[in-house]
Short mmCIF file of C-alpha atoms and ligand atoms in Angstrom, two decimals:
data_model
loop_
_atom_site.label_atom_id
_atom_site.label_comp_id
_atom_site.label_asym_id
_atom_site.label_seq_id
_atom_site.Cartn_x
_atom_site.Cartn_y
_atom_site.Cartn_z
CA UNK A 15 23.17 -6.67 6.75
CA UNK A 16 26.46 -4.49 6.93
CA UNK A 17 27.25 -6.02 3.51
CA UNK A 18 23.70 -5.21 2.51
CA UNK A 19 23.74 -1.61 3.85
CA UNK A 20 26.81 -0.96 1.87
CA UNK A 21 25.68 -1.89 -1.30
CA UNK A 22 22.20 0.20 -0.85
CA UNK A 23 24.66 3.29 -0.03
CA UNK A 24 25.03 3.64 -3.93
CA UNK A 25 21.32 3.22 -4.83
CA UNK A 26 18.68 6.49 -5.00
CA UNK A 27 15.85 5.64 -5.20
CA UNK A 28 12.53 7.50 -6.35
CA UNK A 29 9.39 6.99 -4.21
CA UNK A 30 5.95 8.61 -5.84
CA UNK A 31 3.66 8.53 -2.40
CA UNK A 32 5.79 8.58 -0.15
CA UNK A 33 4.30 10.75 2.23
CA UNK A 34 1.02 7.97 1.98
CA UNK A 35 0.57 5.24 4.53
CA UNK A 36 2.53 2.25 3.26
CA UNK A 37 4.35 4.44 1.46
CA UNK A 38 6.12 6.42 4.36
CA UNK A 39 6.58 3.06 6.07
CA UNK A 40 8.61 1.67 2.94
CA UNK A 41 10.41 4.82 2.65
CA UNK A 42 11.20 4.16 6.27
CA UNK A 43 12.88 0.92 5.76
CA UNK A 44 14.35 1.72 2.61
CA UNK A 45 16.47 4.85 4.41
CA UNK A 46 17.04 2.62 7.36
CA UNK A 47 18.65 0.07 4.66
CA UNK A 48 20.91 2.46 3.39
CA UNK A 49 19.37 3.61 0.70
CA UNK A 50 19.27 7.23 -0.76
CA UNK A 51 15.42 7.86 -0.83
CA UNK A 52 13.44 10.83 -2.79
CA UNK A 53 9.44 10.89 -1.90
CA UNK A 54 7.48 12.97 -4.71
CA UNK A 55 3.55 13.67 -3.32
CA UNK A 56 1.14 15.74 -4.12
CA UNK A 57 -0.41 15.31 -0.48
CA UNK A 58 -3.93 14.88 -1.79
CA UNK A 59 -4.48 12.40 0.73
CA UNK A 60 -1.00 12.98 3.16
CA UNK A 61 0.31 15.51 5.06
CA UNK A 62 4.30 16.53 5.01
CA UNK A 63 4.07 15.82 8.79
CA UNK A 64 4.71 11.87 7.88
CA UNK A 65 8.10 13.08 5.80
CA UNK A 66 9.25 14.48 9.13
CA UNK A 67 8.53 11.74 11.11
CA UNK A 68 9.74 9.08 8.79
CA UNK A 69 13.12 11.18 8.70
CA UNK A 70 12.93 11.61 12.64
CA UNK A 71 12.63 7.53 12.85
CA UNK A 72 15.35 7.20 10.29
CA UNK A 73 18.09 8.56 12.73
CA UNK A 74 21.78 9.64 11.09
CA UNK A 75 19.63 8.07 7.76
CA UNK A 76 17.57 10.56 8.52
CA UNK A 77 19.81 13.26 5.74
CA UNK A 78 19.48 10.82 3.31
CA UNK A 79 15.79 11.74 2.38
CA UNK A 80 14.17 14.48 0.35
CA UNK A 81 10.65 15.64 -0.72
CA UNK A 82 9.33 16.93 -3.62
CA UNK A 83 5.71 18.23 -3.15
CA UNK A 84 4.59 17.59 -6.92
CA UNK A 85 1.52 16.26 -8.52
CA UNK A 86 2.51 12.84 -11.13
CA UNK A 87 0.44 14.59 -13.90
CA UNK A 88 2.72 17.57 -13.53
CA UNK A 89 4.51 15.98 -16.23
CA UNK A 90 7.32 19.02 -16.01
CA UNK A 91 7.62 19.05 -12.25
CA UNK A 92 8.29 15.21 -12.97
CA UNK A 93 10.63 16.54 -15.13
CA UNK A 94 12.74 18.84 -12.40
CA UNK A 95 12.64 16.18 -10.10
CA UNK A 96 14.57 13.75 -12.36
CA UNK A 97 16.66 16.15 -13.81
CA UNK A 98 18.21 16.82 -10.19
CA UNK A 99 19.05 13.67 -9.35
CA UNK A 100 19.58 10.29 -10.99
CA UNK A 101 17.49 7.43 -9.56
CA UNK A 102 18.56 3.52 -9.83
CA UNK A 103 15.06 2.89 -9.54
CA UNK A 104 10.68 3.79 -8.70
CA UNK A 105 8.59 2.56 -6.42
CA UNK A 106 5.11 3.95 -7.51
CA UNK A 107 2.91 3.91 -4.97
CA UNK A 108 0.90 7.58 -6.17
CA UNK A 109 -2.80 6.53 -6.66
CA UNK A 110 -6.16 7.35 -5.45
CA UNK A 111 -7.50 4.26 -3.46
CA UNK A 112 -11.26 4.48 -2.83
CA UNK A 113 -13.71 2.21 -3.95
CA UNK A 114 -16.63 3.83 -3.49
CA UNK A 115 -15.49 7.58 -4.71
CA UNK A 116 -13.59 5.50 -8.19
CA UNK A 117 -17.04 4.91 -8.96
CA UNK A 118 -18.64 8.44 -8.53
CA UNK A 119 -16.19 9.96 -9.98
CA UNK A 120 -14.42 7.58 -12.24
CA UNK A 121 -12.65 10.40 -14.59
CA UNK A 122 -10.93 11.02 -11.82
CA UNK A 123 -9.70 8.06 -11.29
CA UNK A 124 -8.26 6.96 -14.53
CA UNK A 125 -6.98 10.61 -14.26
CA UNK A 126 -5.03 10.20 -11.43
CA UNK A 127 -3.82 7.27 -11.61
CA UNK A 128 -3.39 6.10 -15.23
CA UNK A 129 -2.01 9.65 -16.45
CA UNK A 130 0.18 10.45 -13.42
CA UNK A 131 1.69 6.50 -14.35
CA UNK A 132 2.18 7.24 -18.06
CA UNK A 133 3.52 10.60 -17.13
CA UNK A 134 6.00 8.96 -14.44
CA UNK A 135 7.02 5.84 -17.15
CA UNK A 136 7.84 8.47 -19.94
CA UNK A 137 10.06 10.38 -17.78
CA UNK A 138 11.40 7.06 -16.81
CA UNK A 139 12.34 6.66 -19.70
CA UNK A 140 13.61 10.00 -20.55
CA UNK A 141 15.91 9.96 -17.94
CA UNK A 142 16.85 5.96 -18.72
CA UNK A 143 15.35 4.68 -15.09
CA UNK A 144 13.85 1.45 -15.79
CA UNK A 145 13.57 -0.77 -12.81
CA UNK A 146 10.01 -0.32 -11.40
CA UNK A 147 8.34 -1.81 -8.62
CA UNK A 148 4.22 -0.85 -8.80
CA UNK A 149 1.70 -0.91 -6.35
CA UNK A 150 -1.09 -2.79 -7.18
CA UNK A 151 -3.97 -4.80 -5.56
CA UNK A 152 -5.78 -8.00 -4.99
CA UNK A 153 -8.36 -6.13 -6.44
CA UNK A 154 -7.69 -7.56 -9.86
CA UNK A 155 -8.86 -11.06 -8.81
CA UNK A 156 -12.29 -9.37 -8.72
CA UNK A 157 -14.35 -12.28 -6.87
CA UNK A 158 -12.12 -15.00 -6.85
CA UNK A 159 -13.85 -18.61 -7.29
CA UNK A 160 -11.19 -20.03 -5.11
CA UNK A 161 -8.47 -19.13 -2.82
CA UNK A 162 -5.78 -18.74 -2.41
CA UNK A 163 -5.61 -16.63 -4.62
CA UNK A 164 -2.37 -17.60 -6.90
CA UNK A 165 -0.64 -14.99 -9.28
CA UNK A 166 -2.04 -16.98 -12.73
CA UNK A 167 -5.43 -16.54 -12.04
CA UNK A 168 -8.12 -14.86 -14.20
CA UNK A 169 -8.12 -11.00 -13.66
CA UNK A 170 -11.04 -9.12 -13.70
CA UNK A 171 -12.09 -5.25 -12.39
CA UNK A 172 -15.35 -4.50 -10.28
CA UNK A 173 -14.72 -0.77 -10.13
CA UNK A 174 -13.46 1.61 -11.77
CA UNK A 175 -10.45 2.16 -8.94
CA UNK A 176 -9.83 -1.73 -10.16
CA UNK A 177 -9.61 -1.41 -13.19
CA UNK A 178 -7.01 1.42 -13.25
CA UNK A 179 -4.84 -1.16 -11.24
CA UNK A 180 -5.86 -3.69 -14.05
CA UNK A 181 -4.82 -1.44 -17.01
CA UNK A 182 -1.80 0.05 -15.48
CA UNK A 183 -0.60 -3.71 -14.93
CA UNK A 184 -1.33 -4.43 -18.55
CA UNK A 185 0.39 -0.85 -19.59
CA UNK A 186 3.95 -2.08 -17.75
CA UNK A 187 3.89 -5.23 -19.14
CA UNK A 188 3.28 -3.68 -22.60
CA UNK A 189 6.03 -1.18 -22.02
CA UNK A 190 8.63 -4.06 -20.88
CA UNK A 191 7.56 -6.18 -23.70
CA UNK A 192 8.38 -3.10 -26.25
CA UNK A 193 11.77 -2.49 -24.28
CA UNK A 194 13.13 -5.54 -22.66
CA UNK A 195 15.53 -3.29 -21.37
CA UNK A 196 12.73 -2.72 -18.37
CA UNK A 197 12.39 -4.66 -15.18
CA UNK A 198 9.32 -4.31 -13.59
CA UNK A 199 7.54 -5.55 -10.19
CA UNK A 200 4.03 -5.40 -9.95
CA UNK A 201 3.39 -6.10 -6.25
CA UNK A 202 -0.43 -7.19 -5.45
CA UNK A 203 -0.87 -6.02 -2.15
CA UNK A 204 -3.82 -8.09 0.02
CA UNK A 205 -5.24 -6.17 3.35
CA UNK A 206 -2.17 -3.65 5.01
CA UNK A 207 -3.16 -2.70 8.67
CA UNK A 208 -1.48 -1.83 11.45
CA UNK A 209 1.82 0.97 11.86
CA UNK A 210 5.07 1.16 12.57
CA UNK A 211 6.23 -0.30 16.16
CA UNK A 212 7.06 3.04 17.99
CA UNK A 213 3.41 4.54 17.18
CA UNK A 214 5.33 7.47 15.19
CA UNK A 215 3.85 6.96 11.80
CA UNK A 216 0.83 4.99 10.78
CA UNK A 217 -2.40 5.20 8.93
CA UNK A 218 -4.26 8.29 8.64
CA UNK A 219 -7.16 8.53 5.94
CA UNK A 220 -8.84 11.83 5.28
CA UNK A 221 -13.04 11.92 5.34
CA UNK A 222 -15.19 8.55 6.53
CA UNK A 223 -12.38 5.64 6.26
CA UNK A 224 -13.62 3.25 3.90
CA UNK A 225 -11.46 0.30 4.80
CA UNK A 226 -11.97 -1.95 8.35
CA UNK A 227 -9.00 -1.22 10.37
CA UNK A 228 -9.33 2.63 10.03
CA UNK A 229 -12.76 2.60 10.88
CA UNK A 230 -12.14 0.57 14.14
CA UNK A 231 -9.37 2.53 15.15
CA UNK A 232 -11.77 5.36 15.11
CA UNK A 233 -14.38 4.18 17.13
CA UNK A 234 -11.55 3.11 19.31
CA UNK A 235 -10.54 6.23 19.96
CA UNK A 236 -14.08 7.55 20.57
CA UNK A 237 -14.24 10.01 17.08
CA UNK A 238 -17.45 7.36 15.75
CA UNK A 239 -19.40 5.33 17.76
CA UNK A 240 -19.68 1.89 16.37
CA UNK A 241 -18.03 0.01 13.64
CA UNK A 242 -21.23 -1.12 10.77
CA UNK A 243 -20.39 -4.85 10.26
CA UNK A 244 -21.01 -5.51 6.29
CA UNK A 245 -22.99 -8.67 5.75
CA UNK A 246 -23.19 -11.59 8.49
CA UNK A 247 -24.49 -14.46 6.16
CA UNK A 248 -21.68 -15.57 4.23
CA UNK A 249 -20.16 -19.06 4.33
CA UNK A 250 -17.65 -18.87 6.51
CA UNK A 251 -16.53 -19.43 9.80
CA UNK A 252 -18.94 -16.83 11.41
CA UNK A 253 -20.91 -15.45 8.76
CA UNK A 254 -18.76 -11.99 7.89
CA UNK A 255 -16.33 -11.30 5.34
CA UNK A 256 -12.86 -12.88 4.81
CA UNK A 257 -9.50 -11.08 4.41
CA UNK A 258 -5.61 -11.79 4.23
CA UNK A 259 -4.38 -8.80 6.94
CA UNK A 260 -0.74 -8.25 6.50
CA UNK A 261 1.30 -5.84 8.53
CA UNK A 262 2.73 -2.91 7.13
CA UNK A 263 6.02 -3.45 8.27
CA UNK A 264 5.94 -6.88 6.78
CA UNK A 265 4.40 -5.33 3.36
CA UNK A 266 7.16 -2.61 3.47
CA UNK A 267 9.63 -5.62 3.75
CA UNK A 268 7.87 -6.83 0.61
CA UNK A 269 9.13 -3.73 -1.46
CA UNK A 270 12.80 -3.89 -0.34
CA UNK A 271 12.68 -7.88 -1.05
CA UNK A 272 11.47 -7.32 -4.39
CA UNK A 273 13.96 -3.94 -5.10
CA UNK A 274 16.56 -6.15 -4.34
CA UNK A 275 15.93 -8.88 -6.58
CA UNK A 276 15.39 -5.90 -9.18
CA UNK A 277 18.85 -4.97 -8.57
CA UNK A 278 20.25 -8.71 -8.02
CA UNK A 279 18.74 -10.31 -11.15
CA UNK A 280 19.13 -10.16 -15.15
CA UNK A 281 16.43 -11.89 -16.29
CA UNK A 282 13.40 -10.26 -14.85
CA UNK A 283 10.82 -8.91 -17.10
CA UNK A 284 7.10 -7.90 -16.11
CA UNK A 285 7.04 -9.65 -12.75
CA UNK A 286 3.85 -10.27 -10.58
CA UNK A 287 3.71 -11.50 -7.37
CA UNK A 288 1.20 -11.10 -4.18
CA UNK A 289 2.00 -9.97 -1.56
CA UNK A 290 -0.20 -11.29 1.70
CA UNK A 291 0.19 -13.34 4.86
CA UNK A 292 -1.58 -16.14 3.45
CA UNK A 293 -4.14 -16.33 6.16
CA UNK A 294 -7.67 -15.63 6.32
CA UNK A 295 -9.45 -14.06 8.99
CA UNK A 296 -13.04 -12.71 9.67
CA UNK A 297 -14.23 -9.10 10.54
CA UNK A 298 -14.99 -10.48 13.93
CA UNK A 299 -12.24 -11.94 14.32
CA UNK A 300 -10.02 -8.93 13.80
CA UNK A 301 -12.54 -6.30 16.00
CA UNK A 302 -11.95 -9.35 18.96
CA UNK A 303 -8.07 -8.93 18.07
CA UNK A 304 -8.34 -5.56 18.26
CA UNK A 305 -10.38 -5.18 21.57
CA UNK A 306 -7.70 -7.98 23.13
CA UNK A 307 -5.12 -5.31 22.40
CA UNK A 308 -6.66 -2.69 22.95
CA UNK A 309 -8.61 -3.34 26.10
CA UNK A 310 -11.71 -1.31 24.06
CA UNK A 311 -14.69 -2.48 23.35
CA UNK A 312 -15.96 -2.11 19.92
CA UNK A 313 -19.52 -1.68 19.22
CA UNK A 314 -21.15 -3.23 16.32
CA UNK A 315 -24.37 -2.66 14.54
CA UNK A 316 -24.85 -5.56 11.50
CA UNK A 317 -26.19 -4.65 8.50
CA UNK A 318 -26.33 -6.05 5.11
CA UNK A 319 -23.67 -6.97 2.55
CA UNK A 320 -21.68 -4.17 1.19
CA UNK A 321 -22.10 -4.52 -2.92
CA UNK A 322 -19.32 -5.63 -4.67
CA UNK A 323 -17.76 -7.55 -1.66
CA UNK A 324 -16.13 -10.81 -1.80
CA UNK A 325 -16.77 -13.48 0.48
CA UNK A 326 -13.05 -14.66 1.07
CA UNK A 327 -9.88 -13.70 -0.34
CA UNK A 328 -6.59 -14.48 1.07
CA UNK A 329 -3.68 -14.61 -1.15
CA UNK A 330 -1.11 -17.78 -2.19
CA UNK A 331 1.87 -16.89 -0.61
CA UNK A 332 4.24 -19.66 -2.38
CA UNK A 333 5.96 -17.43 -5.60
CA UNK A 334 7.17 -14.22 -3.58
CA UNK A 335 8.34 -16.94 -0.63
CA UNK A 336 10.19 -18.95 -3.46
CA UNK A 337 11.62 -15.95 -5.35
CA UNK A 338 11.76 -13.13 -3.15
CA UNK A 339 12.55 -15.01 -0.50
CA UNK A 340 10.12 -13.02 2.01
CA UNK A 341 7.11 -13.99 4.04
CA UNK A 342 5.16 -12.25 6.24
CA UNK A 343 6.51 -13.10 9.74
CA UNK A 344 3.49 -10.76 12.09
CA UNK A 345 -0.15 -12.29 12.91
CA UNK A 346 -3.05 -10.15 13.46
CA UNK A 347 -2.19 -9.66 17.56
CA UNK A 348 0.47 -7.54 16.93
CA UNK A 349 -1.11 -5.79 13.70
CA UNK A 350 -3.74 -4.92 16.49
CA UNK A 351 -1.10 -4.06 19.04
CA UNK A 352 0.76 -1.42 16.18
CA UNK A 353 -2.68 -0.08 15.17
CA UNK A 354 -3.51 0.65 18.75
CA UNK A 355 0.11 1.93 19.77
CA UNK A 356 -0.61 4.65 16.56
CA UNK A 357 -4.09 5.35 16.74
CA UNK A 358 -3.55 5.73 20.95
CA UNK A 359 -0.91 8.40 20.32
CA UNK A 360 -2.26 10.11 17.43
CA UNK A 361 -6.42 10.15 17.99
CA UNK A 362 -6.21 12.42 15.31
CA UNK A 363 -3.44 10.81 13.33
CA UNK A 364 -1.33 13.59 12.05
CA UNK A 365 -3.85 16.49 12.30
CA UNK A 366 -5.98 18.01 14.58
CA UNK A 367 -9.76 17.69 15.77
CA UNK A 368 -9.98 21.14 14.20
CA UNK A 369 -7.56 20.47 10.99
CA UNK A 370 -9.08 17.07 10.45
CA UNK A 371 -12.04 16.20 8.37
P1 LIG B 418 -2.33 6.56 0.56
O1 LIG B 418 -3.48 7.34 0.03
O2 LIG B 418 -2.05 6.64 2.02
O3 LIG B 418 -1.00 6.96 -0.23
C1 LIG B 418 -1.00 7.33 -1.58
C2 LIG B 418 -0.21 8.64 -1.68
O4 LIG B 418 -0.17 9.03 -3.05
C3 LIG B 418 -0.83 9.77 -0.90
O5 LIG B 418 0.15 10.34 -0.05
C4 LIG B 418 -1.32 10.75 -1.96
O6 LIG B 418 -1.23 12.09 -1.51
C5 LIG B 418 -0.36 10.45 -3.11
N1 LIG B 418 -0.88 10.75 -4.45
C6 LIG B 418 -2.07 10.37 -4.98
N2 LIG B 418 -2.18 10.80 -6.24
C7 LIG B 418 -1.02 11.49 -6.52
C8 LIG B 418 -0.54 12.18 -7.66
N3 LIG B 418 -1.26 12.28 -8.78
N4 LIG B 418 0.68 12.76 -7.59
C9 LIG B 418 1.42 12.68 -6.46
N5 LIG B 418 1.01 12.04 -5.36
C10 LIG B 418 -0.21 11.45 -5.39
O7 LIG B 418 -2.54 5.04 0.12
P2 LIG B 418 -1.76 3.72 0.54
O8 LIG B 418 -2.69 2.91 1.35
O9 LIG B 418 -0.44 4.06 1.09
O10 LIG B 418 -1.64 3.02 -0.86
C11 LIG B 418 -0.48 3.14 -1.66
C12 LIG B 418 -0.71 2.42 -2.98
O11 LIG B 418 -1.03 1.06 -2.70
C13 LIG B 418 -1.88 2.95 -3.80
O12 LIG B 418 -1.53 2.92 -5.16
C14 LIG B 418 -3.00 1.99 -3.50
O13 LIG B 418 -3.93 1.91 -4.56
C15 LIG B 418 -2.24 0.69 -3.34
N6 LIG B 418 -2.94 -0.31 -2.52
C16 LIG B 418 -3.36 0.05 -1.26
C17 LIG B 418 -4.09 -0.88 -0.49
C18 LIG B 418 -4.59 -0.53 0.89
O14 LIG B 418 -5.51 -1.20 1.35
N7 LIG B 418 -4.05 0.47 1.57
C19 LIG B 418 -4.34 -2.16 -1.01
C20 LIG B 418 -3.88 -2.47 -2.28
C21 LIG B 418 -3.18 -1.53 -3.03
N1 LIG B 419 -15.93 -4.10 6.57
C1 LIG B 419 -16.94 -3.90 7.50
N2 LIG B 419 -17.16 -2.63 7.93
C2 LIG B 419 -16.44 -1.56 7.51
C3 LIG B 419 -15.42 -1.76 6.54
C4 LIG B 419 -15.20 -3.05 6.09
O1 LIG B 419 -17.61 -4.86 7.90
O2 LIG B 419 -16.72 -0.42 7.94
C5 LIG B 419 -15.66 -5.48 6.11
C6 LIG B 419 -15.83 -5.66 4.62
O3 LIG B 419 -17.15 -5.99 4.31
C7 LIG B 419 -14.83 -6.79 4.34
C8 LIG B 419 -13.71 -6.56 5.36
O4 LIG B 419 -14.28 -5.75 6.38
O5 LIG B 419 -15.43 -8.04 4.63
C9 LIG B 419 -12.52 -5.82 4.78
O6 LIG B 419 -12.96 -4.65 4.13
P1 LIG B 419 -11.96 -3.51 3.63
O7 LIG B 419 -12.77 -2.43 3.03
O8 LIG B 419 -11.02 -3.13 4.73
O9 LIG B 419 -11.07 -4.28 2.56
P2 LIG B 419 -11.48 -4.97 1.17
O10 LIG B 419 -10.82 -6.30 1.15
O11 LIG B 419 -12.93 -4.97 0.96
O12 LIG B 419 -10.83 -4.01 0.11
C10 LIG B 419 -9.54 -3.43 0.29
C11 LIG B 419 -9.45 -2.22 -0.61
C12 LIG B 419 -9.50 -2.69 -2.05
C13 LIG B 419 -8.38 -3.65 -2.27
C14 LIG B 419 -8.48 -4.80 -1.32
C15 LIG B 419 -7.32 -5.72 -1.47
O13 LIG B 419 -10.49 -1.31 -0.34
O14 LIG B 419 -9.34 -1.62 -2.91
O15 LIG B 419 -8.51 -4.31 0.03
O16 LIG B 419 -6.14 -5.02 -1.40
F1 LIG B 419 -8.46 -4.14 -3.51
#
């Protein structure tokens, strides 16, 4: 680790989200591995609040972290940011991430996300940074015929918020094919949940959370008063939807595994790989998780399937265990446990009932 720590000493690296949920984690464990870390958010969807913490957690790492508050399709406030400080490497995690609003307001969307990427790759360039590691989704398996899900298999987009993830995959690979002088890790992130062990930082959505885990830690905490349960007549174990939970702390693992082999390795061009527990596990199966930890009850109301849904997705674990030489090591009990610890500190997460939305 020492040997490790040292070596990260020399490395800066750029982090676009930062301030976000797994984003703050990751820049978390990328300080407390030594590395120099500069977080670039627009706070859209953060607050600056998480910076602090994450810095607070970090300890004497703590100095080793700066913010820029910029916007990625601020293509000159890009510009500042690199011109200040040279950066071995990006992680890009900057993105809007809801389904639903991706397809109301698509423009949006491929705004966001597919401009503020070009934008941060052109800079890249200008400023010869070329090791990337993206953030993108199981999403691009649309609804897979099988699981698990293994990195080869067909991709396809059911919303527009997919499909940005989709082209901005295709976009890297065509810019490391063009110059094979860029590495690139396109990370395909299955279900994140929970927070970081101490209950300092964790996940805190803006408006009517759209994914599971938020939405139960709400009604945990008493700010909704049930949990809607999409669909209860699927084929599976009992009837609701399938999903591969991993932890954050695990997924934030993920990024330094893969940043490493970045560093470590020649030959690495436009590199996929997913990045799950492996396990599948139903909607009632993680509220009863979460109730066990908790010591809340959860009240449900079923209702019909949610369009677009898949049944069950979980992802193949095998390439990033073979060649990143990380697995997921937490199971849905302490997921529960972290979410609880966070959500039981921070009802509000990192606002107020009067700040919050
Ligand atoms: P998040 O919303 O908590 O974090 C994203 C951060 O990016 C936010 O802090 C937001 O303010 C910032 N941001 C958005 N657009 C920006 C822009 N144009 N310029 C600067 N900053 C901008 O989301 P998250 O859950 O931490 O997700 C991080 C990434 O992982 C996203 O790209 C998301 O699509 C992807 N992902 C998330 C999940 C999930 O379930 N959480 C699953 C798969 C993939
Ligand atoms: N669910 C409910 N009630 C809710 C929310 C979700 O029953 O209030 C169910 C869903 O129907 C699904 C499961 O809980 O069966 C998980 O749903 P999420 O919305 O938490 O997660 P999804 O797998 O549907 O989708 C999320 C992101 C996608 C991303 C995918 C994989 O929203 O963008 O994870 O990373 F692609």
């Amino acid at each position: 680790m020492d040997g490790n720590i040292e070596e990260a000493k020399s490395k800066s690296i750029l982090v676009t989200g930062g301030a976000g949920y797994i984003g703050s984690h990751t820049t978390l464990q990328l300080l407390l591995g030594g590395y120099r870390v500069a977080v670039i958010d627009n706070l859209d969807n953060s607050c600056e609040e998480a910076i602090q913490r994450v810095a607070q957690l970090a300890g004497k790492y703590g100095g080793n972290l700066t913010f820029h508050q910029a916007d990625l399709r601020d293509k000159e406030a890009l510009e500042k940011v690199f011109s200040v400080e040279k950066f071995d490497a990006v992680i890009h995690f900057a993105g809007l991430k809801a389904v639903g609003e991706s397809v109301a307001k698509p423009l949006l969307y491929y705004n966001n996300n597919i401009v503020g990427t070009l934008n941060l790759l052109e800079v890249m360039i200008a400023h010869d940074c070329k090791k990337l590691v993206f953030s993108s989704s199981a999403t691009v398996y649309g609804q897979p015929k099988e699981v698990p899900c293994t990195e080869d298999f067909p991709l396809c987009a059911v919303n527009p918020y997919g499909r940005t993830k989709l082209f901005i995959e295709e976009i890297c690979c065509d810019a490391q094919r063009a110059d094979p002088e860029w590495k690139i890790m396109l990370l395909r992130y299955f279900n994140p949940v929970g927070a970081h062990p101490s209950g300092i930082i964790g996940e805190d959505p803006r408006g009517i959370p759209n994914n599971l885990m938020p939405f139960v830690q709400q009604v945990a905490v008493g700010r909704r008063p049930e949990l809607t349960v999409f669909g209860t007549d699927y084929k599976t174990k009992d009837g609701t939807g399938v999903r591969d939970y991993i932890h954050v702390m695990d997924l934030s693992d993920g990024h330094i595994a893969a940043l490493s082999k970045l560093f470590e390795t020649n030959d690495i061009g436009c590199e996929v790989y997913n990045l799950g527990s492996g396990r599948g596990t139903s909607v009632l199966e993680m509220v009863a998780a979460f109730e066990k930890a908790s010591g809340k009850k959860i009240p449900l109301k079923f209702v019909d399937r949610r369009p677009g849904d898949s049944e069950t997705v979980y992802a193949s674990t095998e390439k990033a265990e073979k060649e990143l030489n990380w697995k997921a090591q937490y199971g849905i009990e302490k997921m529960c446990r972290d979410q609880w610890n966070w959500s039981e500190k921070n009802p509000w997460g990192y606002r107020s009932p009067e700040t919050t939305d």
